[in-house]
Coordinates of C-alpha atoms in Angstrom, one line a residue:
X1 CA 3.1 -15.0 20.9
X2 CA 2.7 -12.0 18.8
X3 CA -0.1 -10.0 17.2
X4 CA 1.4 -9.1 13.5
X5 CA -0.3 -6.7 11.1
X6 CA 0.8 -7.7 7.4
X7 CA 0.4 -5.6 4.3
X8 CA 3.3 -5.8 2.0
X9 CA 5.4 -8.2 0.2
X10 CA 8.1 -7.3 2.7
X11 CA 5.7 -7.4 5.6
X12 CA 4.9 -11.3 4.3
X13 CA 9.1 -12.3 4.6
X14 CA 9.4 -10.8 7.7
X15 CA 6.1 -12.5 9.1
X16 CA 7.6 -15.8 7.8
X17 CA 11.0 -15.0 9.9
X18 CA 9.4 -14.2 13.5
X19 CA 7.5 -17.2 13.0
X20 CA 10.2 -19.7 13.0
X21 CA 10.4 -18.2 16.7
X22 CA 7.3 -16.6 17.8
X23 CA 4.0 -18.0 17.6
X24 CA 2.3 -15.3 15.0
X25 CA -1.0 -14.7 14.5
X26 CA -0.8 -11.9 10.9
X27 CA -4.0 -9.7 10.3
X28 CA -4.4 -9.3 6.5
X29 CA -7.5 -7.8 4.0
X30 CA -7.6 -10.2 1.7
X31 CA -8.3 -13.9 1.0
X32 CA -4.9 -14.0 -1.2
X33 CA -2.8 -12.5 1.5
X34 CA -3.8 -14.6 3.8
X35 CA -3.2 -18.1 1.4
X36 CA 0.3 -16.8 1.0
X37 CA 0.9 -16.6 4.6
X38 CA -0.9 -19.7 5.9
X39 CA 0.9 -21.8 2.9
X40 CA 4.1 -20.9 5.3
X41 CA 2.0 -22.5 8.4
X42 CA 1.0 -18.7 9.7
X43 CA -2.3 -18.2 11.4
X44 CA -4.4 -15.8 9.9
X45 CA -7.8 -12.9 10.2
X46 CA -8.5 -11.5 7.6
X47 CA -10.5 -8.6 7.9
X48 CA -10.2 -5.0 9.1
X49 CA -10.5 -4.6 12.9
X50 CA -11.0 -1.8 15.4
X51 CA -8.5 -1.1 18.0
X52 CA -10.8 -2.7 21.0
X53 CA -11.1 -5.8 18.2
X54 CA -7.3 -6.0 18.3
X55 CA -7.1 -5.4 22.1
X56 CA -9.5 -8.1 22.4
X57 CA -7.9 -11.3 20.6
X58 CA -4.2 -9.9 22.0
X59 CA -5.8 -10.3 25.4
X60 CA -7.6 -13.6 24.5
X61 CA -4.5 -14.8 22.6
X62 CA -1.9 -13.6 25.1
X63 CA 0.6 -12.2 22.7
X64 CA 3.1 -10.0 24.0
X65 CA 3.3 -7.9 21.1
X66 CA 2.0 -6.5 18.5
X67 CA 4.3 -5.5 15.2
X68 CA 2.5 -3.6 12.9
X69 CA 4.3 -4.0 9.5
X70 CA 0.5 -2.7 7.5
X71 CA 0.9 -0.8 4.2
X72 CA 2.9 2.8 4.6
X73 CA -0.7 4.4 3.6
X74 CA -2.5 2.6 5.9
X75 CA -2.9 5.0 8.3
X76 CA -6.3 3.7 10.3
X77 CA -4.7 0.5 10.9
X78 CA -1.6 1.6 12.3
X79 CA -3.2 4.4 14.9
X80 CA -6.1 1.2 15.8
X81 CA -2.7 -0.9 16.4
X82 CA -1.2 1.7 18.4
X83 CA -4.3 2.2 20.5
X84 CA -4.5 -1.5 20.6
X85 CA -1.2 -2.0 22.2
X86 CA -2.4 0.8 25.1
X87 CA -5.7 -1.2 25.4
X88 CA -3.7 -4.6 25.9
X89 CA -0.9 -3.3 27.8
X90 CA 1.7 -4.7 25.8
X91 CA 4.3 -3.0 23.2
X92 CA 3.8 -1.7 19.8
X93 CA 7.0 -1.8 17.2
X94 CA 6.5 -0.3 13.6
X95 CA 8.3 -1.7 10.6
X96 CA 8.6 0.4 7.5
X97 CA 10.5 -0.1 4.4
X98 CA 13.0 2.5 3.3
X99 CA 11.8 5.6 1.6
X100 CA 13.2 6.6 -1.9
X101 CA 14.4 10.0 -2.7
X102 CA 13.2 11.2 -6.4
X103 CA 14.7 14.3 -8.2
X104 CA 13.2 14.8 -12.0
X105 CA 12.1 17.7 -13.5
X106 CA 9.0 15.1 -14.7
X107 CA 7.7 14.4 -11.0
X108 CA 5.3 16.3 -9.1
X109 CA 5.1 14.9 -5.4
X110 CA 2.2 15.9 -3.6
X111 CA 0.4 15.2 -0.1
X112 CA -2.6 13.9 -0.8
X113 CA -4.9 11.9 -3.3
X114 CA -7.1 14.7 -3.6
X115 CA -4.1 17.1 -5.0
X116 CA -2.9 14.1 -7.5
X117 CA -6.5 14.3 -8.7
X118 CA -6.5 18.0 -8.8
X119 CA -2.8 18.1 -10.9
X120 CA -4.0 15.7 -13.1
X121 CA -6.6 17.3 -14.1
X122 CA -4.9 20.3 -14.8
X123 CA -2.8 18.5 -17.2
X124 CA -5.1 16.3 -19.0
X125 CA -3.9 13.2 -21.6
X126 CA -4.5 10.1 -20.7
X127 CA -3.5 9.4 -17.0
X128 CA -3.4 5.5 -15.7
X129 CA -3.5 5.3 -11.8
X130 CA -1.7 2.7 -9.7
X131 CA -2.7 4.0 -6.7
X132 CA -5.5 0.8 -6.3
X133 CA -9.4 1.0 -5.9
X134 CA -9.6 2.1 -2.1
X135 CA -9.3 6.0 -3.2
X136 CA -10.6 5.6 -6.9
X137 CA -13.8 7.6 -6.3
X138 CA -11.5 10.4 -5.7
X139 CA -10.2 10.4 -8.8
X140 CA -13.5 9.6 -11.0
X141 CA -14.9 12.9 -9.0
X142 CA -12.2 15.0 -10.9
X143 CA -11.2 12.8 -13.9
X144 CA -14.1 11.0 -15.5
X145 CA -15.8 12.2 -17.9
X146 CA -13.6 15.6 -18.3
X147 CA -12.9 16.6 -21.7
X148 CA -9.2 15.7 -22.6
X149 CA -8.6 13.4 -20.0
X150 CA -9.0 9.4 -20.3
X151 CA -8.9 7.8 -16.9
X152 CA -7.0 4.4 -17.0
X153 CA -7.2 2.8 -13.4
X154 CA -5.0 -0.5 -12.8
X155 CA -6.1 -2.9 -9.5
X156 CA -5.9 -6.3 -8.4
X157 CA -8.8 -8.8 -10.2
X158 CA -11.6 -9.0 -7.5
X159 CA -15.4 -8.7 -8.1
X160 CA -15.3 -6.1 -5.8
X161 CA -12.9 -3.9 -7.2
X162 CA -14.7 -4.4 -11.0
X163 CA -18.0 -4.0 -8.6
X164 CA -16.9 -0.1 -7.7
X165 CA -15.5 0.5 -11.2
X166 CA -19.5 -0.2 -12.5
X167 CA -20.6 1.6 -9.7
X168 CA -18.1 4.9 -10.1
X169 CA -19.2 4.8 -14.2
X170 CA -15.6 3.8 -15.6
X171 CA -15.7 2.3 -18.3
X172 CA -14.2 -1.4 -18.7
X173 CA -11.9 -0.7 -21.8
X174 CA -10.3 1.3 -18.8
X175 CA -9.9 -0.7 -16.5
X176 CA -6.5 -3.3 -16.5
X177 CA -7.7 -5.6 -13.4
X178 CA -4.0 -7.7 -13.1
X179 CA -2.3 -8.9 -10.4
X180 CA 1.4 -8.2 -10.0
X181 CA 4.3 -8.2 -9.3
X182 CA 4.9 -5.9 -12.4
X183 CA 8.3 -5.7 -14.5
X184 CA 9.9 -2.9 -16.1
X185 CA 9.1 -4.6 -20.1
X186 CA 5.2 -5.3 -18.3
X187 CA 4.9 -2.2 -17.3
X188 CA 6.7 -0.3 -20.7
X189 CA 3.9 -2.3 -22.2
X190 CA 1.1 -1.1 -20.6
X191 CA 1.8 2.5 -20.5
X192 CA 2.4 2.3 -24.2
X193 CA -0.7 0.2 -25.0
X194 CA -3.0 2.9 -23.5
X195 CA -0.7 5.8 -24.6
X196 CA -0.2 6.9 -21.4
X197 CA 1.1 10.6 -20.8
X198 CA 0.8 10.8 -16.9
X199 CA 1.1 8.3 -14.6
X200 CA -0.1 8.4 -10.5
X201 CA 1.9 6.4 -7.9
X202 CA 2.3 6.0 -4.0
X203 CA 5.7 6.5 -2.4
X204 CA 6.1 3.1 -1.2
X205 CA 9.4 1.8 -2.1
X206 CA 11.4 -0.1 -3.7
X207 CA 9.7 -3.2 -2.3
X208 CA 6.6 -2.6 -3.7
X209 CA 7.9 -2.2 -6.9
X210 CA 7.2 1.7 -7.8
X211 CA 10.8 1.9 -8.4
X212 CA 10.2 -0.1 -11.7
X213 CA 6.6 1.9 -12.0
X214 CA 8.6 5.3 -11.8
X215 CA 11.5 4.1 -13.7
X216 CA 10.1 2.9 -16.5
X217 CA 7.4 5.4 -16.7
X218 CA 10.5 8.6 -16.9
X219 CA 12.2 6.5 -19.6
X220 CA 9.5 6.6 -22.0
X221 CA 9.0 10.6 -20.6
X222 CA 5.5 10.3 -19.0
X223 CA 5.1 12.7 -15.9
X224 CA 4.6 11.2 -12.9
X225 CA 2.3 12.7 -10.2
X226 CA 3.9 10.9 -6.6
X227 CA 1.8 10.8 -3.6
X228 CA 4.2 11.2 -0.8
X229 CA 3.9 8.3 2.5
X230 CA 1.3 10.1 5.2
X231 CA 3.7 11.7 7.9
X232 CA 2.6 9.4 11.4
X233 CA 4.8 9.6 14.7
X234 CA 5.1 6.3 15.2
X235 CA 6.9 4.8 18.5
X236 CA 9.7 1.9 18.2
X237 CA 10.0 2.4 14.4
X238 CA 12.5 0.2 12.5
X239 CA 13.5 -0.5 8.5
X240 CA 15.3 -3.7 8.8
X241 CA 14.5 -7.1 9.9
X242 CA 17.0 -7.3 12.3
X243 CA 16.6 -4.4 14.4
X244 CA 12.9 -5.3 14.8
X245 CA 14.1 -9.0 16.2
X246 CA 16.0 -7.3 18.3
X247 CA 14.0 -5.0 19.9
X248 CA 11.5 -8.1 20.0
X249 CA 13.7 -10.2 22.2
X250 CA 14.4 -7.5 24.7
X251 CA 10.9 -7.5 25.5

């Protein structure tokens, strides 16, 4: 029994694996995440929960561990996990995919959303975003609306997503609501539609497909502003599949 907090592609294959031997219960946000997973007979919540929310259905469930394999930038759901575990009084193991190194005189990496905004700004064009709708108001505060800068911002296709777009004042001609995954000649297409000349990404990895964003985005010469992962200590951390089993059936 095992308390499993999904937010990647990877995090989806991996959830499919321990379940063949561990009953899993995977915490997801969305409706779509959580069809994918209970098409491969995996019990789902879907919904963001606190640390004593976790604690509680660990408890109720008793599961004897909880992996947290969330998104590398979501931070409040890996430090509630963590707390969880110390609530429940069972382990916590973190799996994260491999980081990619990036040298090229057309990439700026910086630390946060707030200084992608910020160096964006200072170059102007016409920017498209990948960075999703959780953090767009950061970027209409700086970008929208500033003269010689058009602010493209690309997201997944919910009513929620085109809900905060209407609310934040971007316009629909810039918005490309799509859901991936994204290939290099998709991805040529797009930046060259909108005439992109920078382009804002996560480091997540080559999993989630910002190799191809990245790639494609230096071939055509576009400058690409990186946010770099958030920098967590987290305990029993592991980038492959089978250390993670491993350290599960020592438990």
């Amino acid at each position: 029994m095992m308390f499993f907090l999904a937010g990647t592609s990877d995090a989806r294959a991996l959830a499919i694996r321990l379940n063949n031997h561990h009953d899993v219960l995977a915490t997801v946000v969305t409706d779509s995440a959580a069809a994918s997973l209970q098409a491969e007979g995996i019990a789902t919540h879907v919904g963001r929960l606190t640390a004593e929310e976790m604690a509680e259905k660990v408890i109720a469930r008793g599961d004897k561990i909880i992996v947290d394999a969330s998104h590398p930038y979501a931070e409040e759901a890996s430090k509630n996990a963590q707390q969880a575990a110390q609530l429940a009084g069972v382990p916590y193991c973190r799996y994260e995919r491999m980081s990619e190194d990036y040298e090229n005189d057309l990439i700026t990496v910086v630390e946060t959303y707030e200084e992608a905004a910020l160096e964006a700004k200072k170059r102007k064009g016409n920017v498209m975003l990948l960075t999703g709708s959780k953090t767009l108001q950061i970027f209409t505060k700086h970008l929208l609306g500033e003269e010689g800068i058009t602010l493209i911002a690309r997201m997944l296709p919910r009513i929620d997503n085109m809900e905060k777009c209407e609310a934040l004042g971007l316009p629909q001609k810039q918005i490309i609501a799509m859901q991936g995954p994204f290939t290099a000649e998709l991805n040529t297409a797009l930046y060259k539609q909108y005439d992109t000349t920078l382009m804002i990404t996560k480091e997540s990895g080559k999993v989630g497909s910002v190799d191809e964003k990245i790639t494609t985005a230096l071939a055509l010469g576009i400058e690409v502003i990186l946010i770099a992962r958030p920098k967590i200590d987290y305990p029993n951390m592991f980038r492959n599949f089978d250390d993670i089993e491993q350290f599960i059936g020592g438990i």
